Amino acid sequence: MFWRATAVGEPVAASSFAAVYHAQRLTMVRLAAFLVGDLQAAEDVAHDAFTGLHANWHRLRDEQAVVGYLRRAVVNRSRSLLRRRRTARAYIWPVAGEEPGADSSVVAAEDRQRLRDAVAGLPRRQREVLVLRYWADLTEAQIADTLGISAGTVKSTASRALQAVEAAFSTGEQEDKP
Amino acid sequence: MTRIEDQLREMMHADAERIRHADRRPAAVLGGPRTRRTGWLRAGLAAAAAAAAILLVPRLFGTPGPTPPPAASAAPALTVTFTTGGTKVNPPGVTVAVPEPHVTAADPEAARRVTAVIRQTLADTVGAFRNRSAEAVGLGADAGLMSEQIVVADVVAWSHYLSVRFDSSSQVDGPHPTNESAVLTFDTATGARTLSTDLFADVAEAAALVRGALVAKYPAEARAGSDLAALSLRPSEEGSTPPLSCYPTPAGLSCLVDQGSLTPYAAGRLETIVGWDRLAPLLRPGVAG
């Protein structure tokens, strides 16, 4: 726990907002970066989420809900940003491919790049589910809560997303073979 | 866990680790929250919702403006009217009033296209509000105090374009509501969405005229160091939307800046019209015909 525990029902201490901010900021920027595909915009999204949290801090009763709130806020603000993004450009994975070193890592680097391309090509919701599941390591229930959808929808969306990624990944593998 | 799942997890964690504190801007100084929303308009919104029998007929020939348009089409190839949509409740207690579009066009495909874009825009607006409401409810805010009202502020035709402007006022929490506008412009022949940047051959010069008109109309706000001078008709590369919306009307290019987005909330929504006499030389060929 990165800030002190309080009894259920007792408002969270105002001083701990700074602790939450410093502990969670990078995580939320990373999450936003995966969702919007743009590091600078991700910082704005994360900061906006913290601003919203700060505005509601006085009525916060359950500190366990803070991280969940931040995740939902980042997802919602990322969606809002994508919705309002008038430039019709495709999603771009926020982290550039790494420079391969030894021969053994060349293959791994190529595999990861194919995966990035496959995930970047997914519809927004499928990408969200995969990021929350495989990067944030959330349960289906937590993902459902974060995205505001049912657990069943999480399951089916994840299944379709994995199929699509696997298909795109395999296609890339075939194309790369001499 | 399948092989592809393992690879996904490994790739995402590795990439996330490459986004580090050192790469980012310095952490912000923690200040007070934005004060963009209040409850004082709730009664007004409720009254507006009750009176929101929205039935707007396109002003096909527009009102006489100070300068005549370069050309105006007489054929109503596309018409859009609205009736009051149902109130949706989600989360429970939150009220939303949304107009329902009724589109007619010579080409049924064009009508379908326009209807889809309008509905999607409204759905996105409501979805964003619903998400913000759910966040606030999750923190203990009273859903009964939350509402969103979307009204059709303008339906106007010019040349072979028809524009619809929606004004939304959403109340989640905070000292005042968030008032935003969304503008959709369609080609009346095809139903294709048209952006302001599609109208002009010299977009930069057109934007400069718009900024100049805003600064001239709101000198106090311009002097107060607002970002009026940075407004652009072009979409932002960073993904953030310039809060400037423009659409063609018989009087000229009508432009507005969302309340509180650049200037203090008390300054209200900034609006101006740049006459066609100034913009006509910058238009793309065929736009005004």
GROMACS .gro file of C-alpha atoms in nm:
model
  467
    1MET     CA    1   0.000   0.000   0.000
    2PHE     CA    2   0.150   0.328  -0.103
    3TRP     CA    3  -0.048   0.548   0.131
    4ARG     CA    4  -0.182   0.501   0.475
    5ALA     CA    5  -0.489   0.292   0.541
    6THR     CA    6  -0.802   0.456   0.674
    7ALA     CA    7  -1.111   0.307   0.825
    8VAL     CA    8  -1.394   0.238   0.584
    9GLY     CA    9  -1.619   0.539   0.564
   10GLU     CA   10  -1.357   0.785   0.675
   11PRO     CA   11  -1.257   1.032   0.406
   12VAL     CA   12  -0.910   0.970   0.273
   13ALA     CA   13  -0.654   1.212   0.412
   14ALA     CA   14  -0.602   1.506   0.179
   15SER     CA   15  -0.227   1.484   0.218
   16SER     CA   16  -0.225   1.141   0.060
   17PHE     CA   17  -0.337   1.277  -0.276
   18ALA     CA   18   0.023   1.370  -0.346
   19ALA     CA   19   0.130   1.017  -0.256
   20VAL     CA   20  -0.126   0.869  -0.495
   21TYR     CA   21  -0.020   1.110  -0.766
   22HIS     CA   22   0.348   1.029  -0.741
   23ALA     CA   23   0.288   0.656  -0.705
   24GLN     CA   24   0.040   0.621  -0.988
   25ARG     CA   25   0.134   0.889  -1.237
   26LEU     CA   26   0.372   0.684  -1.447
   27THR     CA   27   0.137   0.386  -1.449
   28MET     CA   28  -0.150   0.601  -1.571
   29VAL     CA   29   0.067   0.768  -1.835
   30ARG     CA   30   0.169   0.425  -1.961
   31LEU     CA   31  -0.192   0.307  -1.970
   32ALA     CA   32  -0.300   0.621  -2.156
   33ALA     CA   33  -0.009   0.583  -2.397
   34PHE     CA   34  -0.124   0.235  -2.492
   35LEU     CA   35  -0.479   0.360  -2.540
   36VAL     CA   36  -0.418   0.678  -2.739
   37GLY     CA   37  -0.092   0.584  -2.911
   38ASP     CA   38   0.070   0.917  -2.831
   39LEU     CA   39   0.297   0.985  -2.535
   40GLN     CA   40   0.237   1.357  -2.514
   41ALA     CA   41  -0.139   1.318  -2.532
   42ALA     CA   42  -0.110   1.037  -2.277
   43GLU     CA   43   0.047   1.274  -2.028
   44ASP     CA   44  -0.238   1.517  -2.075
   45VAL     CA   45  -0.493   1.238  -2.036
   46ALA     CA   46  -0.332   1.114  -1.715
   47HIS     CA   47  -0.302   1.462  -1.574
   48ASP     CA   48  -0.667   1.529  -1.653
   49ALA     CA   49  -0.761   1.209  -1.470
   50PHE     CA   50  -0.570   1.321  -1.162
   51THR     CA   51  -0.735   1.661  -1.183
   52GLY     CA   52  -1.072   1.488  -1.178
   53LEU     CA   53  -0.966   1.281  -0.882
   54HIS     CA   54  -0.850   1.590  -0.699
   55ALA     CA   55  -1.183   1.759  -0.762
   56ASN     CA   56  -1.361   1.465  -0.601
   57TRP     CA   57  -1.108   1.393  -0.331
   58HIS     CA   58  -1.316   1.538  -0.050
   59ARG     CA   59  -1.593   1.288  -0.102
   60LEU     CA   60  -1.370   0.989  -0.141
   61ARG     CA   61  -1.457   0.728   0.120
   62ASP     CA   62  -1.293   0.418  -0.013
   63GLU     CA   63  -0.925   0.448  -0.091
   64GLN     CA   64  -0.932   0.106  -0.253
   65ALA     CA   65  -1.142   0.266  -0.525
   66VAL     CA   66  -0.881   0.526  -0.611
   67VAL     CA   67  -0.678   0.323  -0.858
   68GLY     CA   68  -0.993   0.188  -1.018
   69TYR     CA   69  -1.126   0.540  -1.049
   70LEU     CA   70  -0.803   0.656  -1.211
   71ARG     CA   71  -0.806   0.366  -1.456
   72ARG     CA   72  -1.166   0.441  -1.556
   73ALA     CA   73  -1.087   0.809  -1.586
   74VAL     CA   74  -0.787   0.740  -1.808
   75VAL     CA   75  -0.989   0.506  -2.029
   76ASN     CA   76  -1.274   0.754  -2.058
   77ARG     CA   77  -1.051   1.048  -2.130
   78SER     CA   78  -0.854   0.847  -2.382
   79ARG     CA   79  -1.175   0.754  -2.560
   80SER     CA   80  -1.285   1.114  -2.551
   81LEU     CA   81  -0.955   1.225  -2.699
   82LEU     CA   82  -0.976   0.966  -2.975
   83ARG     CA   83  -1.334   1.068  -3.045
   84ARG     CA   84  -1.241   1.431  -3.074
   85ARG     CA   85  -0.925   1.365  -3.269
   86ARG     CA   86  -1.020   1.510  -3.600
   87THR     CA   87  -0.714   1.389  -3.779
   88ALA     CA   88  -0.817   1.066  -3.942
   89ARG     CA   89  -0.493   0.888  -3.867
   90ALA     CA   90  -0.450   0.529  -3.770
   91TYR     CA   91  -0.355   0.431  -3.417
   92ILE     CA   92   0.020   0.407  -3.376
   93TRP     CA   93   0.181   0.197  -3.105
   94PRO     CA   94   0.333   0.451  -2.866
   95VAL     CA   95   0.671   0.286  -2.830
   96ALA     CA   96   0.900   0.256  -3.129
   97GLY     CA   97   1.050  -0.080  -3.211
   98GLU     CA   98   1.378  -0.158  -3.042
   99GLU     CA   99   1.708  -0.194  -3.217
  100PRO     CA  100   1.788  -0.564  -3.248
  101GLY     CA  101   2.126  -0.668  -3.120
  102ALA     CA  102   2.259  -1.019  -3.152
  103ASP     CA  103   2.116  -1.256  -3.410
  104SER     CA  104   1.913  -1.442  -3.151
  105SER     CA  105   1.731  -1.126  -3.049
  106VAL     CA  106   1.659  -1.020  -3.407
  107VAL     CA  107   1.384  -1.278  -3.431
  108ALA     CA  108   1.238  -1.175  -3.097
  109ALA     CA  109   1.243  -0.810  -3.198
  110GLU     CA  110   1.068  -0.890  -3.523
  111ASP     CA  111   0.809  -1.095  -3.338
  112ARG     CA  112   0.739  -0.811  -3.099
  113GLN     CA  113   0.706  -0.565  -3.385
  114ARG     CA  114   0.455  -0.794  -3.557
  115LEU     CA  115   0.263  -0.811  -3.231
  116ARG     CA  116   0.266  -0.431  -3.198
  117ASP     CA  117   0.138  -0.396  -3.552
  118ALA     CA  118  -0.132  -0.655  -3.488
  119VAL     CA  119  -0.253  -0.488  -3.168
  120ALA     CA  120  -0.237  -0.143  -3.327
  121GLY     CA  121  -0.467  -0.267  -3.602
  122LEU     CA  122  -0.739  -0.379  -3.363
  123PRO     CA  123  -1.062  -0.189  -3.302
  124ARG     CA  124  -1.039   0.041  -3.001
  125ARG     CA  125  -1.232  -0.175  -2.755
  126GLN     CA  126  -1.038  -0.490  -2.838
  127ARG     CA  127  -0.714  -0.300  -2.788
  128GLU     CA  128  -0.838  -0.169  -2.454
  129VAL     CA  129  -0.925  -0.517  -2.334
  130LEU     CA  130  -0.588  -0.659  -2.432
  131VAL     CA  131  -0.396  -0.375  -2.269
  132LEU     CA  132  -0.592  -0.407  -1.946
  133ARG     CA  133  -0.561  -0.783  -1.946
  134TYR     CA  134  -0.201  -0.840  -2.048
  135TRP     CA  135  -0.032  -0.522  -1.935
  136ALA     CA  136  -0.241  -0.407  -1.637
  137ASP     CA  137  -0.303  -0.773  -1.541
  138LEU     CA  138  -0.663  -0.704  -1.444
  139THR     CA  139  -0.924  -0.971  -1.393
  140GLU     CA  140  -1.224  -0.992  -1.624
  141ALA     CA  141  -1.437  -0.833  -1.353
  142GLN     CA  142  -1.193  -0.546  -1.312
  143ILE     CA  143  -1.176  -0.492  -1.686
  144ALA     CA  144  -1.554  -0.494  -1.705
  145ASP     CA  145  -1.570  -0.235  -1.431
  146THR     CA  146  -1.305  -0.020  -1.595
  147LEU     CA  147  -1.462  -0.026  -1.940
  148GLY     CA  148  -1.822  -0.017  -1.823
  149ILE     CA  149  -1.915  -0.340  -1.998
  150SER     CA  150  -2.020  -0.683  -1.880
  151ALA     CA  151  -1.776  -0.958  -1.790
  152GLY     CA  152  -1.922  -1.166  -2.072
  153THR     CA  153  -1.844  -0.890  -2.319
  154VAL     CA  154  -1.490  -0.872  -2.185
  155LYS     CA  155  -1.449  -1.243  -2.240
  156SER     CA  156  -1.588  -1.241  -2.594
  157THR     CA  157  -1.399  -0.924  -2.688
  158ALA     CA  158  -1.073  -1.068  -2.558
  159SER     CA  159  -1.133  -1.389  -2.748
  160ARG     CA  160  -1.198  -1.206  -3.076
  161ALA     CA  161  -0.900  -0.979  -3.017
  162LEU     CA  162  -0.667  -1.271  -2.954
  163GLN     CA  163  -0.789  -1.447  -3.267
  164ALA     CA  164  -0.731  -1.132  -3.470
  165VAL     CA  165  -0.384  -1.081  -3.325
  166GLU     CA  166  -0.291  -1.442  -3.380
  167ALA     CA  167  -0.414  -1.429  -3.739
  168ALA     CA  168  -0.227  -1.106  -3.813
  169PHE     CA  169   0.082  -1.237  -3.636
  170SER     CA  170   0.078  -1.563  -3.832
  171THR     CA  171   0.027  -1.378  -4.159
  172GLY     CA  172   0.329  -1.165  -4.082
  173GLU     CA  173   0.532  -1.473  -4.002
  174GLN     CA  174   0.441  -1.631  -4.336
  175GLU     CA  175   0.530  -1.314  -4.525
  176ASP     CA  176   0.867  -1.295  -4.355
  177LYS     CA  177   0.962  -1.647  -4.453
  178PRO     CA  178   1.183  -1.666  -4.763
  179MET     CA  179  -0.195  -1.906  -2.112
  180THR     CA  180  -0.127  -1.959  -2.482
  181ARG     CA  181   0.193  -1.871  -2.662
  182ILE     CA  182   0.043  -1.561  -2.816
  183GLU     CA  183  -0.082  -1.446  -2.475
  184ASP     CA  184   0.265  -1.492  -2.328
  185GLN     CA  185   0.416  -1.293  -2.611
  186LEU     CA  186   0.159  -1.017  -2.573
  187ARG     CA  187   0.223  -0.987  -2.202
  188GLU     CA  188   0.599  -0.986  -2.249
  189MET     CA  189   0.586  -0.729  -2.529
  190MET     CA  190   0.351  -0.492  -2.343
  191HIS     CA  191   0.543  -0.505  -2.017
  192ALA     CA  192   0.871  -0.450  -2.199
  193ASP     CA  193   0.732  -0.156  -2.393
  194ALA     CA  194   0.572  -0.002  -2.084
  195GLU     CA  195   0.908  -0.019  -1.907
  196ARG     CA  196   1.052   0.190  -2.186
  197ILE     CA  197   0.822   0.476  -2.086
  198ARG     CA  198   1.005   0.609  -1.784
  199HIS     CA  199   0.981   0.901  -1.548
  200ALA     CA  200   1.289   1.052  -1.702
  201ASP     CA  201   1.126   1.059  -2.046
  202ARG     CA  202   0.828   1.254  -1.935
  203ARG     CA  203   0.763   1.612  -1.849
  204PRO     CA  204   0.831   1.704  -1.486
  205ALA     CA  205   0.549   1.616  -1.252
  206ALA     CA  206   0.304   1.901  -1.228
  207VAL     CA  207   0.273   2.115  -0.923
  208LEU     CA  208  -0.044   1.996  -0.762
  209GLY     CA  209  -0.297   2.274  -0.779
  210GLY     CA  210  -0.668   2.305  -0.735
  211PRO     CA  211  -0.917   2.130  -0.954
  212ARG     CA  212  -1.059   2.284  -1.265
  213THR     CA  213  -1.383   2.457  -1.195
  214ARG     CA  214  -1.578   2.388  -1.505
  215ARG     CA  215  -1.909   2.248  -1.386
  216THR     CA  216  -2.176   2.359  -1.143
  217GLY     CA  217  -2.527   2.284  -1.042
  218TRP     CA  218  -2.674   2.629  -1.074
  219LEU     CA  219  -2.814   2.566  -1.416
  220ARG     CA  220  -2.987   2.245  -1.322
  221ALA     CA  221  -3.326   2.404  -1.290
  222GLY     CA  222  -3.272   2.582  -1.618
  223LEU     CA  223  -3.168   2.261  -1.784
  224ALA     CA  224  -3.474   2.083  -1.655
  225ALA     CA  225  -3.694   2.358  -1.788
  226ALA     CA  226  -3.510   2.348  -2.116
  227ALA     CA  227  -3.555   1.973  -2.130
  228ALA     CA  228  -3.926   2.011  -2.079
  229ALA     CA  229  -3.943   2.265  -2.354
  230ALA     CA  230  -3.714   2.080  -2.584
  231ALA     CA  231  -3.955   1.991  -2.856
  232ILE     CA  232  -3.690   2.048  -3.110
  233LEU     CA  233  -3.819   2.086  -3.460
  234LEU     CA  234  -3.587   2.292  -3.671
  235VAL     CA  235  -3.634   2.333  -4.041
  236PRO     CA  236  -3.319   2.410  -4.231
  237ARG     CA  237  -3.283   2.771  -4.319
  238LEU     CA  238  -3.238   2.685  -4.682
  239PHE     CA  239  -3.198   3.040  -4.794
  240GLY     CA  240  -3.067   3.179  -4.471
  241THR     CA  241  -3.116   3.520  -4.324
  242PRO     CA  242  -2.987   3.823  -4.509
  243GLY     CA  243  -2.632   3.882  -4.397
  244PRO     CA  244  -2.414   4.184  -4.423
  245THR     CA  245  -2.247   4.032  -4.726
  246PRO     CA  246  -2.412   3.797  -4.972
  247PRO     CA  247  -2.268   3.451  -5.022
  248PRO     CA  248  -2.080   3.386  -5.343
  249ALA     CA  249  -2.358   3.154  -5.447
  250ALA     CA  250  -2.647   2.970  -5.291
  251SER     CA  251  -2.819   2.654  -5.398
  252ALA     CA  252  -3.196   2.664  -5.426
  253ALA     CA  253  -3.256   2.292  -5.434
  254PRO     CA  254  -3.314   2.132  -5.097
  255ALA     CA  255  -3.126   1.815  -5.183
  256LEU     CA  256  -3.086   1.732  -4.816
  257THR     CA  257  -3.306   1.822  -4.522
  258VAL     CA  258  -3.255   1.744  -4.158
  259THR     CA  259  -3.515   1.798  -3.890
  260PHE     CA  260  -3.513   1.691  -3.528
  261THR     CA  261  -3.760   1.582  -3.269
  262THR     CA  262  -3.698   1.535  -2.900
  263GLY     CA  263  -3.535   1.202  -2.829
  264GLY     CA  264  -3.615   0.984  -2.535
  265THR     CA  265  -3.456   1.048  -2.203
  266LYS     CA  266  -3.203   0.780  -2.126
  267VAL     CA  267  -3.120   0.693  -1.771
  268ASN     CA  268  -2.784   0.541  -1.699
  269PRO     CA  269  -2.649   0.551  -1.433
  270PRO     CA  270  -2.988   0.554  -1.258
  271GLY     CA  271  -3.097   0.906  -1.179
  272VAL     CA  272  -2.893   1.074  -1.449
  273THR     CA  273  -3.103   1.242  -1.713
  274VAL     CA  274  -3.008   1.292  -2.075
  275ALA     CA  275  -3.210   1.465  -2.345
  276VAL     CA  276  -3.101   1.392  -2.701
  277PRO     CA  277  -3.254   1.511  -3.028
  278GLU     CA  278  -3.356   1.249  -3.282
  279PRO     CA  279  -3.265   1.326  -3.645
  280HIS     CA  280  -3.496   1.282  -3.943
  281VAL     CA  281  -3.309   1.306  -4.271
  282THR     CA  282  -3.443   1.319  -4.623
  283ALA     CA  283  -3.229   1.328  -4.935
  284ALA     CA  284  -3.261   1.268  -5.306
  285ASP     CA  285  -3.015   0.984  -5.266
  286PRO     CA  286  -3.122   0.737  -4.997
  287GLU     CA  287  -2.760   0.641  -4.940
  288ALA     CA  288  -2.676   1.004  -4.865
  289ALA     CA  289  -2.962   1.019  -4.614
  290ARG     CA  290  -2.840   0.702  -4.449
  291ARG     CA  291  -2.486   0.836  -4.430
  292VAL     CA  292  -2.594   1.166  -4.275
  293THR     CA  293  -2.820   0.994  -4.025
  294ALA     CA  294  -2.540   0.761  -3.920
  295VAL     CA  295  -2.291   1.043  -3.865
  296ILE     CA  296  -2.539   1.251  -3.664
  297ARG     CA  297  -2.640   0.957  -3.449
  298GLN     CA  298  -2.279   0.860  -3.391
  299THR     CA  299  -2.189   1.214  -3.289
  300LEU     CA  300  -2.479   1.229  -3.045
  301ALA     CA  301  -2.403   0.883  -2.911
  302ASP     CA  302  -2.038   0.976  -2.857
  303THR     CA  303  -2.137   1.292  -2.675
  304VAL     CA  304  -2.380   1.108  -2.451
  305GLY     CA  305  -2.130   0.826  -2.399
  306ALA     CA  306  -1.864   1.067  -2.279
  307PHE     CA  307  -2.109   1.227  -2.038
  308ARG     CA  308  -2.228   0.890  -1.912
  309ASN     CA  309  -1.872   0.784  -1.844
  310ARG     CA  310  -1.799   1.102  -1.651
  311SER     CA  311  -2.121   1.052  -1.455
  312ALA     CA  312  -2.033   0.694  -1.374
  313GLU     CA  313  -1.693   0.807  -1.247
  314ALA     CA  314  -1.851   1.066  -1.021
  315VAL     CA  315  -2.121   0.827  -0.899
  316GLY     CA  316  -1.848   0.580  -0.817
  317LEU     CA  317  -1.701   0.841  -0.587
  318GLY     CA  318  -2.028   0.905  -0.414
  319ALA     CA  319  -2.171   1.197  -0.612
  320ASP     CA  320  -2.548   1.227  -0.637
  321ALA     CA  321  -2.662   1.098  -0.976
  322GLY     CA  322  -2.987   1.287  -0.937
  323LEU     CA  323  -2.795   1.610  -0.978
  324MET     CA  324  -2.643   1.507  -1.309
  325SER     CA  325  -2.791   1.585  -1.645
  326GLU     CA  326  -2.702   1.645  -2.002
  327GLN     CA  327  -2.904   1.846  -2.246
  328ILE     CA  328  -2.818   1.842  -2.615
  329VAL     CA  329  -3.004   2.092  -2.829
  330VAL     CA  330  -2.994   2.165  -3.198
  331ALA     CA  331  -2.862   2.519  -3.206
  332ASP     CA  332  -2.856   2.564  -3.581
  333VAL     CA  333  -2.943   2.390  -3.904
  334VAL     CA  334  -2.830   2.599  -4.196
  335ALA     CA  335  -2.767   2.554  -4.565
  336TRP     CA  336  -2.516   2.734  -4.780
  337SER     CA  337  -2.415   2.648  -5.135
  338HIS     CA  338  -2.431   2.269  -5.155
  339TYR     CA  339  -2.363   2.218  -4.785
  340LEU     CA  340  -2.590   2.167  -4.491
  341SER     CA  341  -2.458   2.222  -4.139
  342VAL     CA  342  -2.597   2.114  -3.806
  343ARG     CA  343  -2.473   2.255  -3.479
  344PHE     CA  344  -2.540   2.084  -3.148
  345ASP     CA  345  -2.491   2.261  -2.818
  346SER     CA  346  -2.453   2.036  -2.518
  347SER     CA  347  -2.468   2.138  -2.156
  348SER     CA  348  -2.362   1.869  -1.915
  349GLN     CA  349  -2.376   1.885  -1.540
  350VAL     CA  350  -2.177   1.628  -1.349
  351ASP     CA  351  -2.032   1.809  -1.053
  352GLY     CA  352  -1.835   2.122  -0.994
  353PRO     CA  353  -1.938   2.484  -0.993
  354HIS     CA  354  -2.090   2.511  -1.339
  355PRO     CA  355  -2.191   2.298  -1.636
  356THR     CA  356  -1.966   2.212  -1.925
  357ASN     CA  357  -2.097   2.375  -2.240
  358GLU     CA  358  -1.962   2.243  -2.567
  359SER     CA  359  -2.064   2.258  -2.930
  360ALA     CA  360  -2.030   2.008  -3.209
  361VAL     CA  361  -2.070   2.104  -3.572
  362LEU     CA  362  -2.136   1.870  -3.861
  363THR     CA  363  -2.132   1.988  -4.223
  364PHE     CA  364  -2.250   1.765  -4.505
  365ASP     CA  365  -2.232   1.776  -4.881
  366THR     CA  366  -2.600   1.783  -4.974
  367ALA     CA  367  -2.547   1.575  -5.288
  368THR     CA  368  -2.350   1.289  -5.140
  369GLY     CA  369  -2.409   1.316  -4.766
  370ALA     CA  370  -2.033   1.310  -4.713
  371ARG     CA  371  -1.906   1.493  -4.409
  372THR     CA  372  -1.714   1.809  -4.491
  373LEU     CA  373  -1.456   1.972  -4.264
  374SER     CA  374  -1.379   2.342  -4.262
  375THR     CA  375  -1.041   2.262  -4.407
  376ASP     CA  376  -1.215   2.106  -4.708
  377LEU     CA  377  -1.369   2.439  -4.800
  378PHE     CA  378  -1.055   2.643  -4.845
  379ALA     CA  379  -0.764   2.631  -5.083
  380ASP     CA  380  -0.569   2.850  -4.842
  381VAL     CA  381  -0.659   2.710  -4.502
  382ALA     CA  382  -0.388   2.902  -4.317
  383GLU     CA  383  -0.509   3.236  -4.447
  384ALA     CA  384  -0.872   3.146  -4.370
  385ALA     CA  385  -0.772   3.054  -4.015
  386ALA     CA  386  -0.584   3.380  -3.981
  387LEU     CA  387  -0.898   3.571  -4.080
  388VAL     CA  388  -1.100   3.375  -3.825
  389ARG     CA  389  -0.847   3.445  -3.548
  390GLY     CA  390  -0.838   3.809  -3.644
  391ALA     CA  391  -1.214   3.834  -3.628
  392LEU     CA  392  -1.220   3.671  -3.284
  393VAL     CA  393  -0.945   3.895  -3.148
  394ALA     CA  394  -1.119   4.201  -3.290
  395LYS     CA  395  -1.449   4.100  -3.133
  396TYR     CA  396  -1.301   3.997  -2.799
  397PRO     CA  397  -1.011   4.235  -2.741
  398ALA     CA  398  -1.028   4.201  -2.364
  399GLU     CA  399  -0.994   3.824  -2.380
  400ALA     CA  400  -0.712   3.856  -2.633
  401ARG     CA  401  -0.530   4.104  -2.412
  402ALA     CA  402  -0.579   3.877  -2.112
  403GLY     CA  403  -0.331   3.637  -2.266
  404SER     CA  404  -0.575   3.379  -2.390
  405ASP     CA  405  -0.477   3.139  -2.663
  406LEU     CA  406  -0.705   3.289  -2.926
  407ALA     CA  407  -0.410   3.355  -3.150
  408ALA     CA  408  -0.324   2.985  -3.158
  409LEU     CA  409  -0.662   2.866  -3.281
  410SER     CA  410  -0.644   2.671  -3.603
  411LEU     CA  411  -0.886   2.526  -3.852
  412ARG     CA  412  -0.653   2.233  -3.893
  413PRO     CA  413  -0.687   1.931  -3.666
  414SER     CA  414  -0.417   1.907  -3.406
  415GLU     CA  415  -0.143   1.654  -3.471
  416GLU     CA  416  -0.128   1.576  -3.101
  417GLY     CA  417  -0.487   1.462  -3.107
  418SER     CA  418  -0.622   1.734  -2.884
  419THR     CA  419  -0.895   1.919  -3.062
  420PRO     CA  420  -0.870   2.291  -3.104
  421PRO     CA  421  -1.193   2.408  -2.941
  422LEU     CA  422  -1.278   2.604  -3.255
  423SER     CA  423  -1.579   2.492  -3.457
  424CYS     CA  424  -1.668   2.656  -3.786
  425TYR     CA  425  -1.943   2.600  -4.039
  426PRO     CA  426  -2.060   2.781  -4.351
  427THR     CA  427  -2.373   2.994  -4.338
  428PRO     CA  428  -2.519   3.240  -4.587
  429ALA     CA  429  -2.366   3.527  -4.388
  430GLY     CA  430  -2.018   3.377  -4.387
  431LEU     CA  431  -1.814   3.124  -4.196
  432SER     CA  432  -1.966   3.102  -3.849
  433CYS     CA  433  -1.709   3.014  -3.583
  434LEU     CA  434  -1.731   2.950  -3.211
  435VAL     CA  435  -1.497   2.859  -2.929
  436ASP     CA  436  -1.628   2.643  -2.645
  437GLN     CA  437  -1.699   2.823  -2.322
  438GLY     CA  438  -1.415   2.806  -2.074
  439SER     CA  439  -1.183   2.624  -2.312
  440LEU     CA  440  -0.946   2.914  -2.373
  441THR     CA  441  -1.085   3.211  -2.191
  442PRO     CA  442  -1.233   3.228  -1.841
  443TYR     CA  443  -1.569   3.059  -1.809
  444ALA     CA  444  -1.733   3.392  -1.738
  445ALA     CA  445  -1.640   3.509  -2.086
  446GLY     CA  446  -1.897   3.267  -2.225
  447ARG     CA  447  -1.885   3.108  -2.567
  448LEU     CA  448  -1.692   3.311  -2.820
  449GLU     CA  449  -1.867   3.350  -3.154
  450THR     CA  450  -1.800   3.536  -3.473
  451ILE     CA  451  -1.888   3.527  -3.842
  452VAL     CA  452  -1.631   3.600  -4.109
  453GLY     CA  453  -1.805   3.732  -4.421
  454TRP     CA  454  -1.772   3.563  -4.757
  455ASP     CA  455  -1.648   3.889  -4.906
  456ARG     CA  456  -1.324   3.826  -4.717
  457LEU     CA  457  -1.317   3.449  -4.752
  458ALA     CA  458  -1.432   3.404  -5.112
  459PRO     CA  459  -1.083   3.438  -5.263
  460LEU     CA  460  -0.963   3.156  -5.038
  461LEU     CA  461  -1.231   2.901  -5.126
  462ARG     CA  462  -1.159   2.589  -5.324
  463PRO     CA  463  -1.303   2.591  -5.677
  464GLY     CA  464  -1.657   2.459  -5.683
  465VAL     CA  465  -1.721   2.506  -5.313
  466ALA     CA  466  -1.934   2.813  -5.362
  467GLY     CA  467  -2.095   2.696  -5.681
   0.00000   0.00000   0.00000
